[in-house]
Amino acid sequence: MTDETNARPKTSDIQRRGLMLVLSSPSGAGKSTIARNILEKDDGLELSVSVTTRERRPSEIDGVHYHFISKREFERLRDSDELLEWAEVHGNLYGSPREPVEKAMAAGRDILFDIDWQGAHQLQEKMPADVVSIFVLPPTMGELMARLHRRAEDDEETIQKRLKNAAHEIGQWRSYDYVIVNDDLNRAFGAVQAIVKAERLRRDRRPGLFDFVEGLLKETI
Ligand code: ADP
Ligand code: 5GP
C-alpha cells in the first residue's frame, strides 16, 4: 500500500444517497410490526411519522406513531404543499410531511414509510429512483381477520370496513418491487433486512463510488 492509499476514504465512508423504503399491506397483515422491528435494529433508518385525522388508538403516542391532527389542519398542510403524498384510507386522511423526508434524504439517511398503495404510487411517480417498495401479504384471509381481532385496537365496525377493503388493497401487489408473505414474523423481518442491505449497495445509490474508483485507478502497484 502507498501513502496515497492511506489518504483515501475508507469504503464505509463512500458517499451515498438515502433511500425511501415504502411498506404497504392490507390492514392487519403485519407491516407496522415489521416496520417497528426493523427500526429498532437498524440505526440508519428513520420513520416518516405521518399526519392523520384518525382517532388515536389506546397504544399509540402522538408524535411517535402519528401526528394526530384535525381535518382542518390536515387540509391546511395539504393545500400549502407541506405533504409529500396523502390519501384517504378507510374513511380517514393520512399524509407524509415533506420537510423531515427532504432533510433525511439530503443528509443521505434512509427513511421508512408505512403508507397505503395510493401513497406508494405518488412517491413512485415523484421519486422513482429513490423509492424501494415492499408489499406485505397475509398467509391467508382467515389469518388476516384473526390478526385484526387479536390486535384488539379497533371496534368491530372498523375491522369489518378494513376487511372489506382488503381485497382491493391486495390487488395492488403488482406495482411493488418486492412482495413478502408474512406467515412467520422472523422470516418476514429477515427478508426486509436483506432487501434493505442489497438496495443500499446499489451502484446508483453510491455516488461516492466515482471518486473511490478514480482513486483506486491512480494507485501505483
Ligand atoms: P398492519 O400494520 O399491517 O395493520 P400490525 O403490524 O398492526 O398490522 O399487525 C396486526 C396484528 O398481527 C398485530 O397484533 C401483530 O402482533 C400481529 N402479527 C404481525 N405479524 C404476525 C405474524 N407473522 N404472525 C402472527 N401475528 C402477527
Ligand atoms: P392505520 O389506521 O391502521 O394506522 O393505517 C391505515 C392505512 O393507512 C395503512 O395502510 C397505513 O399504511 C396507511 N397510512 C398511514 N400513514 C399514511 C400516509 O401518510 N399516507 C398514506 N397514503 N397512507 C398512510
CSV table of C-alpha atoms in Angstrom, one decimal, residues 108-205:
chain,number,residue,atom,x,y,z
A,108,GLY,CA,-28.0,10.6,3.0
A,109,ARG,CA,-30.2,8.9,5.6
A,110,ASP,CA,-32.8,6.3,4.8
A,111,ILE,CA,-36.4,6.8,5.6
A,112,LEU,CA,-39.2,4.2,6.1
A,113,PHE,CA,-42.8,4.9,5.1
A,114,ASP,CA,-45.7,2.8,6.4
A,115,ILE,CA,-48.3,4.0,3.9
A,116,ASP,CA,-51.0,2.6,1.6
A,117,TRP,CA,-50.8,1.9,-2.1
A,118,GLN,CA,-52.2,5.3,-3.1
A,119,GLY,CA,-49.3,7.0,-1.2
A,120,ALA,CA,-46.8,4.5,-2.6
A,121,HIS,CA,-47.9,5.3,-6.2
A,122,GLN,CA,-47.5,9.0,-5.5
A,123,LEU,CA,-43.9,8.5,-4.2
A,124,GLN,CA,-43.1,6.2,-7.1
A,125,GLU,CA,-44.2,8.9,-9.5
A,126,LYS,CA,-42.3,11.7,-7.8
A,127,MET,CA,-39.1,10.0,-6.8
A,128,PRO,CA,-38.8,6.8,-8.9
A,129,ALA,CA,-35.0,6.5,-8.3
A,130,ASP,CA,-35.3,6.7,-4.5
A,131,VAL,CA,-38.2,4.5,-3.8
A,132,VAL,CA,-37.9,0.8,-2.8
A,133,SER,CA,-41.4,-0.6,-2.3
A,134,ILE,CA,-42.4,-3.8,-0.4
A,135,PHE,CA,-45.9,-5.2,-0.2
A,136,VAL,CA,-46.7,-7.4,2.7
A,137,LEU,CA,-49.3,-10.2,2.2
A,138,PRO,CA,-51.1,-12.2,4.9
A,139,PRO,CA,-50.7,-16.0,4.6
A,140,THR,CA,-54.5,-16.5,4.4
A,141,MET,CA,-57.6,-14.2,4.6
A,142,GLY,CA,-58.7,-16.1,7.7
A,143,GLU,CA,-55.4,-15.2,9.4
A,144,LEU,CA,-55.8,-11.6,8.3
A,145,MET,CA,-59.2,-11.5,10.1
A,146,ALA,CA,-57.7,-13.2,13.1
A,147,ARG,CA,-54.9,-10.7,13.4
A,148,LEU,CA,-57.2,-7.7,13.1
A,149,HIS,CA,-59.2,-9.1,16.1
A,150,ARG,CA,-56.1,-10.1,18.0
A,151,ARG,CA,-54.7,-6.6,17.7
A,152,ALA,CA,-57.8,-5.6,19.7
A,153,GLU,CA,-57.4,-1.9,19.0
A,154,ASP,CA,-60.3,-1.3,16.6
A,155,ASP,CA,-64.0,-1.7,17.1
A,156,GLU,CA,-65.9,-4.4,15.1
A,157,GLU,CA,-67.3,-1.9,12.6
A,158,THR,CA,-63.8,-0.6,11.8
A,159,ILE,CA,-62.5,-4.2,11.5
A,160,GLN,CA,-65.2,-5.1,9.0
A,161,LYS,CA,-64.5,-1.9,7.0
A,162,ARG,CA,-60.8,-2.8,6.8
A,163,LEU,CA,-61.6,-6.4,5.8
A,164,LYS,CA,-63.9,-5.2,3.1
A,165,ASN,CA,-61.1,-3.0,1.7
A,166,ALA,CA,-58.5,-5.8,1.9
A,167,ALA,CA,-59.2,-7.4,-1.5
A,168,HIS,CA,-58.8,-4.2,-3.4
A,169,GLU,CA,-55.6,-3.3,-1.5
A,170,ILE,CA,-54.2,-6.8,-2.1
A,171,GLY,CA,-55.0,-6.2,-5.8
A,172,GLN,CA,-52.2,-3.5,-5.9
A,173,TRP,CA,-49.4,-6.1,-5.2
A,174,ARG,CA,-48.0,-5.9,-8.8
A,175,SER,CA,-46.9,-2.3,-8.6
A,176,TYR,CA,-44.4,-3.1,-5.8
A,177,ASP,CA,-40.7,-4.0,-6.2
A,178,TYR,CA,-40.9,-6.8,-3.6
A,179,VAL,CA,-43.7,-8.9,-2.1
A,180,ILE,CA,-43.4,-10.7,1.2
A,181,VAL,CA,-45.8,-13.2,2.7
A,182,ASN,CA,-45.9,-12.6,6.4
A,183,ASP,CA,-46.5,-16.1,7.8
A,184,ASP,CA,-43.6,-16.1,10.1
A,185,LEU,CA,-42.6,-12.8,11.6
A,186,ASN,CA,-38.9,-13.5,11.9
A,187,ARG,CA,-38.7,-14.7,8.3
A,188,ALA,CA,-40.6,-11.7,7.0
A,189,PHE,CA,-38.3,-9.4,9.0
A,190,GLY,CA,-35.2,-11.2,7.7
A,191,ALA,CA,-36.5,-10.7,4.1
A,192,VAL,CA,-36.9,-6.9,4.7
A,193,GLN,CA,-33.5,-6.7,6.2
A,194,ALA,CA,-32.0,-8.5,3.2
A,195,ILE,CA,-33.8,-6.1,0.8
A,196,VAL,CA,-32.5,-3.1,2.6
A,197,LYS,CA,-29.0,-4.4,2.7
A,198,ALA,CA,-28.9,-5.1,-1.1
A,199,GLU,CA,-30.6,-1.9,-2.1
A,200,ARG,CA,-28.1,0.1,-0.1
A,201,LEU,CA,-25.3,-1.5,-2.1
A,202,ARG,CA,-26.8,-0.5,-5.5
A,203,ARG,CA,-24.3,1.4,-7.6
A,204,ASP,CA,-26.7,4.3,-8.4
A,205,ARG,CA,-27.2,4.9,-4.6
